[in-house]
Amino acid sequence: MNKKRLFDFEIILPILFGGLSVAGIGIVFLLGSLYNPFESTLRLETNTPYEFIYLGTEPGISTVTAEATSTSTPIATNDFPRPVTDEPQQTDVVLPTRQPTLAATVTPTIPSVLSKVDDTYFQLLYDGDWVSQSNVTDTYQNTLHISFTVGNFVTFTFVGQQVIVSYQSGPSLGRISISLDGKVTEVDQSGPTTQLANWQSAILSRGTHTIVIAHLSGGSVNLDSITIPDVATPTPTSTITLTPTP
């Protein structure tokens, strides 16, 4: 009689081999869970409202699905953020500036009429027997009006701030009276030699003025021209003030 074996090795060996295989697979998964190459990346918060989820489809192939959630963006482990140092960084400092504001104080200019009229000017109103002479050398436009009669006069109205009366001075000439806005001044036209001479008024107020030139005494008097000068006005002045810029 044959003795029966306690264990059938033909059955036990495959079972042991299968158990070892299952244990090896478990160990592989355990090691894989402990070392995940995808977890070796850092995640930095970004403003991108999407999270990328890796979905496995086939071995060695992966797809990326965007999910609308606030996530971090993975960066490579070798791209760590630079550490903060204590080195001072240059920044632009904005300081309040003071810009000049021009505040001009200008002296007003008084307009005046600049003109010079010859003795033949039509607005010179002669009264009496005045004589007009031409081709007189060294006179304005080579003309003169001469009076041989005491009491003759000439009237002129102008706009300005000053008046200049020009005449020819010389021996044996008489005297004239000049009435400017009612104020009378006497002028002697006589002189050692024949030459042009001027009588000049003081500065007048702005407006219209009337001058009357009359033959006061002597054998003869004359008139060459009347000038209304452009009275010089002070140069406009200005001041500069600095106003801080807000």
PDB file of C-alpha atoms in Angstrom:
ATOM      1  CA  MET A   1       0.000   0.000   0.000  1.00  0.00           C
ATOM      2  CA  ASN A   2       1.334   3.388  -1.099  1.00  0.00           C
ATOM      3  CA  LYS A   3       1.812   6.106   1.577  1.00  0.00           C
ATOM      4  CA  LYS A   4      -0.136   9.347   0.784  1.00  0.00           C
ATOM      5  CA  ARG A   5       1.890  12.666   0.916  1.00  0.00           C
ATOM      6  CA  LEU A   6       0.851  15.245   3.479  1.00  0.00           C
ATOM      7  CA  PHE A   7       1.266  18.266   1.069  1.00  0.00           C
ATOM      8  CA  ASP A   8       0.737  18.318  -2.618  1.00  0.00           C
ATOM      9  CA  PHE A   9       3.602  20.495  -3.822  1.00  0.00           C
ATOM     10  CA  GLU A  10       2.186  20.677  -7.287  1.00  0.00           C
ATOM     11  CA  ILE A  11      -0.684  22.769  -5.871  1.00  0.00           C
ATOM     12  CA  ILE A  12       1.104  24.688  -3.115  1.00  0.00           C
ATOM     13  CA  LEU A  13       3.922  26.034  -5.265  1.00  0.00           C
ATOM     14  CA  PRO A  14       1.674  27.993  -7.655  1.00  0.00           C
ATOM     15  CA  ILE A  15      -0.243  29.353  -4.691  1.00  0.00           C
ATOM     16  CA  LEU A  16       2.963  30.549  -3.003  1.00  0.00           C
ATOM     17  CA  PHE A  17       4.214  32.080  -6.208  1.00  0.00           C
ATOM     18  CA  GLY A  18       0.934  33.945  -6.659  1.00  0.00           C
ATOM     19  CA  GLY A  19       1.032  35.222  -3.098  1.00  0.00           C
ATOM     20  CA  LEU A  20       4.558  36.484  -3.511  1.00  0.00           C
ATOM     21  CA  SER A  21       3.539  38.222  -6.723  1.00  0.00           C
ATOM     22  CA  VAL A  22       0.644  39.992  -5.010  1.00  0.00           C
ATOM     23  CA  ALA A  23       2.939  41.022  -2.155  1.00  0.00           C
ATOM     24  CA  GLY A  24       5.502  42.357  -4.642  1.00  0.00           C
ATOM     25  CA  ILE A  25       2.849  44.360  -6.422  1.00  0.00           C
ATOM     26  CA  GLY A  26       1.711  45.835  -3.101  1.00  0.00           C
ATOM     27  CA  ILE A  27       5.263  46.791  -2.222  1.00  0.00           C
ATOM     28  CA  VAL A  28       5.668  48.479  -5.612  1.00  0.00           C
ATOM     29  CA  PHE A  29       2.488  50.551  -5.098  1.00  0.00           C
ATOM     30  CA  LEU A  30       3.588  51.445  -1.583  1.00  0.00           C
ATOM     31  CA  LEU A  31       6.942  52.679  -2.805  1.00  0.00           C
ATOM     32  CA  GLY A  32       5.239  54.512  -5.619  1.00  0.00           C
ATOM     33  CA  SER A  33       2.955  56.320  -3.184  1.00  0.00           C
ATOM     34  CA  LEU A  34       5.937  57.324  -1.076  1.00  0.00           C
ATOM     35  CA  TYR A  35       7.848  58.693  -4.060  1.00  0.00           C
ATOM     36  CA  ASN A  36       5.687  60.583  -6.533  1.00  0.00           C
ATOM     37  CA  PRO A  37       7.759  62.499  -9.099  1.00  0.00           C
ATOM     38  CA  PHE A  38       4.869  64.881  -9.736  1.00  0.00           C
ATOM     39  CA  GLU A  39       4.871  65.957  -6.093  1.00  0.00           C
ATOM     40  CA  SER A  40       8.473  67.261  -6.406  1.00  0.00           C
ATOM     41  CA  THR A  41       7.197  70.485  -7.861  1.00  0.00           C
ATOM     42  CA  LEU A  42       6.251  73.617  -5.953  1.00  0.00           C
ATOM     43  CA  ARG A  43       2.971  75.377  -6.339  1.00  0.00           C
ATOM     44  CA  LEU A  44       2.789  79.154  -6.390  1.00  0.00           C
ATOM     45  CA  GLU A  45      -0.426  81.056  -6.123  1.00  0.00           C
ATOM     46  CA  THR A  46      -1.377  82.829  -9.348  1.00  0.00           C
ATOM     47  CA  ASN A  47      -4.314  84.849 -10.511  1.00  0.00           C
ATOM     48  CA  THR A  48      -5.253  82.197 -13.084  1.00  0.00           C
ATOM     49  CA  PRO A  49      -8.766  80.961 -12.168  1.00  0.00           C
ATOM     50  CA  TYR A  50      -8.072  77.430 -13.456  1.00  0.00           C
ATOM     51  CA  GLU A  51      -6.719  74.233 -11.982  1.00  0.00           C
ATOM     52  CA  PHE A  52      -5.050  71.723 -14.238  1.00  0.00           C
ATOM     53  CA  ILE A  53      -5.948  68.096 -13.464  1.00  0.00           C
ATOM     54  CA  TYR A  54      -3.975  65.326 -15.094  1.00  0.00           C
ATOM     55  CA  LEU A  55      -6.273  62.582 -16.280  1.00  0.00           C
ATOM     56  CA  GLY A  56      -4.686  59.336 -17.423  1.00  0.00           C
ATOM     57  CA  THR A  57      -6.083  57.949 -20.638  1.00  0.00           C
ATOM     58  CA  GLU A  58      -3.503  55.582 -21.928  1.00  0.00           C
ATOM     59  CA  PRO A  59      -0.146  54.511 -20.588  1.00  0.00           C
ATOM     60  CA  GLY A  60       2.378  57.258 -21.305  1.00  0.00           C
ATOM     61  CA  ILE A  61      -0.340  59.745 -22.472  1.00  0.00           C
ATOM     62  CA  SER A  62      -2.029  62.377 -20.346  1.00  0.00           C
ATOM     63  CA  THR A  63      -4.537  65.150 -21.044  1.00  0.00           C
ATOM     64  CA  VAL A  64      -5.039  68.430 -19.234  1.00  0.00           C
ATOM     65  CA  THR A  65      -8.503  69.513 -18.161  1.00  0.00           C
ATOM     66  CA  ALA A  66      -9.119  73.092 -16.967  1.00  0.00           C
ATOM     67  CA  GLU A  67     -11.296  73.487 -13.914  1.00  0.00           C
ATOM     68  CA  ALA A  68     -12.516  76.927 -12.864  1.00  0.00           C
ATOM     69  CA  THR A  69     -11.026  77.045  -9.392  1.00  0.00           C
ATOM     70  CA  SER A  70      -8.304  79.138  -7.809  1.00  0.00           C
ATOM     71  CA  THR A  71      -5.159  77.031  -7.831  1.00  0.00           C
ATOM     72  CA  SER A  72      -1.439  77.357  -7.734  1.00  0.00           C
ATOM     73  CA  THR A  73       0.799  77.160 -10.769  1.00  0.00           C
ATOM     74  CA  PRO A  74       3.482  74.490 -10.511  1.00  0.00           C
ATOM     75  CA  ILE A  75       7.016  75.528 -11.218  1.00  0.00           C
ATOM     76  CA  ALA A  76      10.127  73.409 -11.455  1.00  0.00           C
ATOM     77  CA  THR A  77      11.922  72.677  -8.230  1.00  0.00           C
ATOM     78  CA  ASN A  78      15.102  74.235  -9.579  1.00  0.00           C
ATOM     79  CA  ASP A  79      13.308  77.613 -10.056  1.00  0.00           C
ATOM     80  CA  PHE A  80      12.912  78.549  -6.416  1.00  0.00           C
ATOM     81  CA  PRO A  81      12.005  82.191  -5.675  1.00  0.00           C
ATOM     82  CA  ARG A  82      14.987  84.339  -4.897  1.00  0.00           C
ATOM     83  CA  PRO A  83      15.433  84.911  -1.171  1.00  0.00           C
ATOM     84  CA  VAL A  84      14.760  88.349   0.228  1.00  0.00           C
ATOM     85  CA  THR A  85      17.948  90.182   1.115  1.00  0.00           C
ATOM     86  CA  ASP A  86      18.597  93.219   3.267  1.00  0.00           C
ATOM     87  CA  GLU A  87      20.117  95.163   0.384  1.00  0.00           C
ATOM     88  CA  PRO A  88      18.389  98.541  -0.052  1.00  0.00           C
ATOM     89  CA  GLN A  89      16.615  98.982  -3.353  1.00  0.00           C
ATOM     90  CA  GLN A  90      16.632 102.285  -5.173  1.00  0.00           C
ATOM     91  CA  THR A  91      13.241 103.929  -5.372  1.00  0.00           C
ATOM     92  CA  ASP A  92      12.175 107.214  -6.912  1.00  0.00           C
ATOM     93  CA  VAL A  93      11.312 109.812  -4.308  1.00  0.00           C
ATOM     94  CA  VAL A  94       8.714 112.330  -5.416  1.00  0.00           C
ATOM     95  CA  LEU A  95       9.198 115.674  -3.747  1.00  0.00           C
ATOM     96  CA  PRO A  96       6.792 118.602  -4.011  1.00  0.00           C
ATOM     97  CA  THR A  97       8.016 121.149  -6.486  1.00  0.00           C
ATOM     98  CA  ARG A  98       7.613 124.883  -6.568  1.00  0.00           C
ATOM     99  CA  GLN A  99       6.786 126.210  -9.977  1.00  0.00           C
ATOM    100  CA  PRO A 100       7.067 129.950 -10.573  1.00  0.00           C
ATOM    101  CA  THR A 101       3.771 131.663 -11.186  1.00  0.00           C
ATOM    102  CA  LEU A 102       4.057 134.931 -13.043  1.00  0.00           C
ATOM    103  CA  ALA A 103       2.070 137.697 -11.449  1.00  0.00           C
ATOM    104  CA  ALA A 104       2.717 140.737 -13.602  1.00  0.00           C
ATOM    105  CA  THR A 105       2.119 144.247 -12.362  1.00  0.00           C
ATOM    106  CA  VAL A 106       2.164 146.367 -15.491  1.00  0.00           C
ATOM    107  CA  THR A 107       2.245 150.125 -15.588  1.00  0.00           C
ATOM    108  CA  PRO A 108      -0.487 151.171 -18.023  1.00  0.00           C
ATOM    109  CA  THR A 109       0.693 152.867 -21.186  1.00  0.00           C
ATOM    110  CA  ILE A 110      -0.926 156.239 -21.851  1.00  0.00           C
ATOM    111  CA  PRO A 111      -1.571 156.543 -25.568  1.00  0.00           C
ATOM    112  CA  SER A 112      -0.610 159.817 -27.190  1.00  0.00           C
ATOM    113  CA  VAL A 113      -0.546 161.194 -30.692  1.00  0.00           C
ATOM    114  CA  LEU A 114       2.894 161.492 -32.290  1.00  0.00           C
ATOM    115  CA  SER A 115       2.799 164.078 -35.038  1.00  0.00           C
ATOM    116  CA  LYS A 116       4.581 167.072 -36.466  1.00  0.00           C
ATOM    117  CA  VAL A 117       2.649 169.583 -38.539  1.00  0.00           C
ATOM    118  CA  ASP A 118       4.054 172.214 -40.844  1.00  0.00           C
ATOM    119  CA  ASP A 119       2.996 175.848 -40.621  1.00  0.00           C
ATOM    120  CA  THR A 120       0.882 175.246 -43.742  1.00  0.00           C
ATOM    121  CA  TYR A 121      -1.189 172.508 -42.088  1.00  0.00           C
ATOM    122  CA  PHE A 122      -4.877 173.072 -42.747  1.00  0.00           C
ATOM    123  CA  GLN A 123      -5.889 172.681 -39.072  1.00  0.00           C
ATOM    124  CA  LEU A 124      -3.748 175.658 -38.103  1.00  0.00           C
ATOM    125  CA  LEU A 125      -6.313 178.454 -38.008  1.00  0.00           C
ATOM    126  CA  TYR A 126      -4.644 181.804 -38.777  1.00  0.00           C
ATOM    127  CA  ASP A 127      -6.316 185.072 -37.891  1.00  0.00           C
ATOM    128  CA  GLY A 128      -4.986 188.333 -39.365  1.00  0.00           C
ATOM    129  CA  ASP A 129      -2.617 189.102 -42.215  1.00  0.00           C
ATOM    130  CA  TRP A 130      -0.094 186.299 -41.892  1.00  0.00           C
ATOM    131  CA  VAL A 131       2.279 185.828 -44.820  1.00  0.00           C
ATOM    132  CA  SER A 132       3.258 182.347 -46.035  1.00  0.00           C
ATOM    133  CA  GLN A 133       6.803 182.075 -47.333  1.00  0.00           C
ATOM    134  CA  SER A 134       8.351 179.118 -49.151  1.00  0.00           C
ATOM    135  CA  ASN A 135      11.908 178.117 -50.074  1.00  0.00           C
ATOM    136  CA  VAL A 136      13.124 179.093 -46.630  1.00  0.00           C
ATOM    137  CA  THR A 137      16.273 177.136 -45.873  1.00  0.00           C
ATOM    138  CA  ASP A 138      16.812 175.232 -42.643  1.00  0.00           C
ATOM    139  CA  THR A 139      13.082 175.127 -41.871  1.00  0.00           C
ATOM    140  CA  TYR A 140      10.617 172.248 -41.748  1.00  0.00           C
ATOM    141  CA  GLN A 141       9.459 171.636 -45.322  1.00  0.00           C
ATOM    142  CA  ASN A 142      11.171 174.958 -46.232  1.00  0.00           C
ATOM    143  CA  THR A 143       8.177 177.118 -45.271  1.00  0.00           C
ATOM    144  CA  LEU A 144       7.368 179.863 -42.719  1.00  0.00           C
ATOM    145  CA  HIS A 145       4.307 181.867 -41.703  1.00  0.00           C
ATOM    146  CA  ILE A 146       5.278 185.449 -40.788  1.00  0.00           C
ATOM    147  CA  SER A 147       3.210 188.106 -39.005  1.00  0.00           C
ATOM    148  CA  PHE A 148       4.037 191.799 -39.382  1.00  0.00           C
ATOM    149  CA  THR A 149       1.027 193.001 -37.388  1.00  0.00           C
ATOM    150  CA  VAL A 150       0.702 192.893 -33.609  1.00  0.00           C
ATOM    151  CA  GLY A 151      -2.476 191.080 -32.661  1.00  0.00           C
ATOM    152  CA  ASN A 152      -2.342 188.403 -35.353  1.00  0.00           C
ATOM    153  CA  PHE A 153      -2.719 184.914 -33.907  1.00  0.00           C
ATOM    154  CA  VAL A 154      -3.033 181.258 -34.879  1.00  0.00           C
ATOM    155  CA  THR A 155      -5.037 178.567 -33.078  1.00  0.00           C
ATOM    156  CA  PHE A 156      -4.411 174.822 -33.023  1.00  0.00           C
ATOM    157  CA  THR A 157      -6.273 172.059 -31.160  1.00  0.00           C
ATOM    158  CA  PHE A 158      -4.552 168.730 -30.546  1.00  0.00           C
ATOM    159  CA  VAL A 159      -4.667 165.547 -28.500  1.00  0.00           C
ATOM    160  CA  GLY A 160      -1.496 164.748 -26.585  1.00  0.00           C
ATOM    161  CA  GLN A 161       0.498 165.357 -23.447  1.00  0.00           C
ATOM    162  CA  GLN A 162       3.009 167.898 -24.679  1.00  0.00           C
ATOM    163  CA  VAL A 163       3.491 170.448 -27.448  1.00  0.00           C
ATOM    164  CA  ILE A 164       6.598 171.964 -29.051  1.00  0.00           C
ATOM    165  CA  VAL A 165       6.478 175.228 -31.028  1.00  0.00           C
ATOM    166  CA  SER A 166       9.304 175.745 -33.556  1.00  0.00           C
ATOM    167  CA  TYR A 167      10.179 179.130 -35.032  1.00  0.00           C
ATOM    168  CA  GLN A 168      13.081 180.917 -36.683  1.00  0.00           C
ATOM    169  CA  SER A 169      15.049 183.113 -34.290  1.00  0.00           C
ATOM    170  CA  GLY A 170      17.106 186.103 -35.472  1.00  0.00           C
ATOM    171  CA  PRO A 171      17.932 189.803 -35.063  1.00  0.00           C
ATOM    172  CA  SER A 172      15.101 192.367 -34.972  1.00  0.00           C
ATOM    173  CA  LEU A 173      12.375 189.783 -34.277  1.00  0.00           C
ATOM    174  CA  GLY A 174       9.600 190.480 -31.783  1.00  0.00           C
ATOM    175  CA  ARG A 175       7.847 188.643 -29.011  1.00  0.00           C
ATOM    176  CA  ILE A 176       4.971 186.153 -29.077  1.00  0.00           C
ATOM    177  CA  SER A 177       2.530 185.002 -26.449  1.00  0.00           C
ATOM    178  CA  ILE A 178       1.630 181.337 -26.182  1.00  0.00           C
ATOM    179  CA  SER A 179      -1.638 180.488 -24.465  1.00  0.00           C
ATOM    180  CA  LEU A 180      -1.963 176.793 -23.638  1.00  0.00           C
ATOM    181  CA  ASP A 181      -5.341 175.889 -22.174  1.00  0.00           C
ATOM    182  CA  GLY A 182      -5.601 179.489 -20.936  1.00  0.00           C
ATOM    183  CA  LYS A 183      -2.129 179.645 -19.360  1.00  0.00           C
ATOM    184  CA  VAL A 184      -0.064 182.352 -21.095  1.00  0.00           C
ATOM    185  CA  THR A 185       3.719 182.354 -21.633  1.00  0.00           C
ATOM    186  CA  GLU A 186       5.748 185.052 -23.424  1.00  0.00           C
ATOM    187  CA  VAL A 187       8.584 184.045 -25.765  1.00  0.00           C
ATOM    188  CA  ASP A 188      11.208 186.352 -27.272  1.00  0.00           C
ATOM    189  CA  GLN A 189      12.093 185.293 -30.831  1.00  0.00           C
ATOM    190  CA  SER A 190      15.050 187.616 -31.185  1.00  0.00           C
ATOM    191  CA  GLY A 191      18.610 186.289 -31.230  1.00  0.00           C
ATOM    192  CA  PRO A 192      22.103 187.168 -32.407  1.00  0.00           C
ATOM    193  CA  THR A 193      21.963 184.819 -35.415  1.00  0.00           C
ATOM    194  CA  THR A 194      19.273 183.318 -37.607  1.00  0.00           C
ATOM    195  CA  GLN A 195      18.551 179.766 -36.499  1.00  0.00           C
ATOM    196  CA  LEU A 196      15.726 177.463 -35.550  1.00  0.00           C
ATOM    197  CA  ALA A 197      14.532 177.542 -31.929  1.00  0.00           C
ATOM    198  CA  ASN A 198      11.924 175.657 -29.921  1.00  0.00           C
ATOM    199  CA  TRP A 199       9.539 176.332 -27.074  1.00  0.00           C
ATOM    200  CA  GLN A 200       8.435 173.227 -25.188  1.00  0.00           C
ATOM    201  CA  SER A 201       5.541 172.923 -22.773  1.00  0.00           C
ATOM    202  CA  ALA A 202       5.436 170.936 -19.570  1.00  0.00           C
ATOM    203  CA  ILE A 203       3.825 167.490 -19.485  1.00  0.00           C
ATOM    204  CA  LEU A 204       0.082 167.841 -19.835  1.00  0.00           C
ATOM    205  CA  SER A 205      -2.784 165.698 -18.719  1.00  0.00           C
ATOM    206  CA  ARG A 206      -4.155 163.242 -21.224  1.00  0.00           C
ATOM    207  CA  GLY A 207      -6.830 164.765 -23.400  1.00  0.00           C
ATOM    208  CA  THR A 208      -7.566 167.551 -25.856  1.00  0.00           C
ATOM    209  CA  HIS A 209      -5.685 170.845 -25.580  1.00  0.00           C
ATOM    210  CA  THR A 210      -5.787 174.187 -27.375  1.00  0.00           C
ATOM    211  CA  ILE A 211      -2.798 176.422 -28.067  1.00  0.00           C
ATOM    212  CA  VAL A 212      -3.003 180.029 -29.288  1.00  0.00           C
ATOM    213  CA  ILE A 213       0.133 181.796 -30.614  1.00  0.00           C
ATOM    214  CA  ALA A 214      -0.201 185.565 -30.925  1.00  0.00           C
ATOM    215  CA  HIS A 215       2.028 188.387 -32.213  1.00  0.00           C
ATOM    216  CA  LEU A 216       2.703 190.315 -28.995  1.00  0.00           C
ATOM    217  CA  SER A 217       5.312 192.940 -29.930  1.00  0.00           C
ATOM    218  CA  GLY A 218       8.150 193.775 -32.324  1.00  0.00           C
ATOM    219  CA  GLY A 219       8.403 194.183 -36.057  1.00  0.00           C
ATOM    220  CA  SER A 220       7.696 190.549 -37.013  1.00  0.00           C
ATOM    221  CA  VAL A 221       7.283 187.062 -35.629  1.00  0.00           C
ATOM    222  CA  ASN A 222       7.026 183.694 -37.332  1.00  0.00           C
ATOM    223  CA  LEU A 223       5.931 180.064 -36.999  1.00  0.00           C
ATOM    224  CA  ASP A 224       7.712 177.077 -38.557  1.00  0.00           C
ATOM    225  CA  SER A 225       5.998 173.943 -37.143  1.00  0.00           C
ATOM    226  CA  ILE A 226       4.181 172.391 -34.186  1.00  0.00           C
ATOM    227  CA  THR A 227       5.139 168.970 -32.798  1.00  0.00           C
ATOM    228  CA  ILE A 228       3.085 166.695 -30.556  1.00  0.00           C
ATOM    229  CA  PRO A 229       5.715 164.321 -29.118  1.00  0.00           C
ATOM    230  CA  ASP A 230       5.105 160.784 -27.963  1.00  0.00           C
ATOM    231  CA  VAL A 231       5.666 161.198 -24.254  1.00  0.00           C
ATOM    232  CA  ALA A 232       7.873 158.410 -22.912  1.00  0.00           C
ATOM    233  CA  THR A 233       6.031 156.202 -20.434  1.00  0.00           C
ATOM    234  CA  PRO A 234       7.669 154.108 -17.702  1.00  0.00           C
ATOM    235  CA  THR A 235       8.733 150.664 -18.814  1.00  0.00           C
ATOM    236  CA  PRO A 236       6.137 148.100 -17.672  1.00  0.00           C
ATOM    237  CA  THR A 237       7.389 146.252 -14.641  1.00  0.00           C
ATOM    238  CA  SER A 238       6.516 142.760 -13.504  1.00  0.00           C
ATOM    239  CA  THR A 239       6.992 140.739 -10.368  1.00  0.00           C
ATOM    240  CA  ILE A 240       7.365 136.960 -10.097  1.00  0.00           C
ATOM    241  CA  THR A 241       5.983 135.062  -7.137  1.00  0.00           C
ATOM    242  CA  LEU A 242       6.531 131.380  -6.399  1.00  0.00           C
ATOM    243  CA  THR A 243       3.435 129.352  -5.565  1.00  0.00           C
ATOM    244  CA  PRO A 244       3.905 125.787  -4.258  1.00  0.00           C
ATOM    245  CA  THR A 245       2.399 123.160  -6.510  1.00  0.00           C
ATOM    246  CA  PRO A 246      -0.196 121.145  -4.586  1.00  0.00           C
TER     247      PRO A 246
END
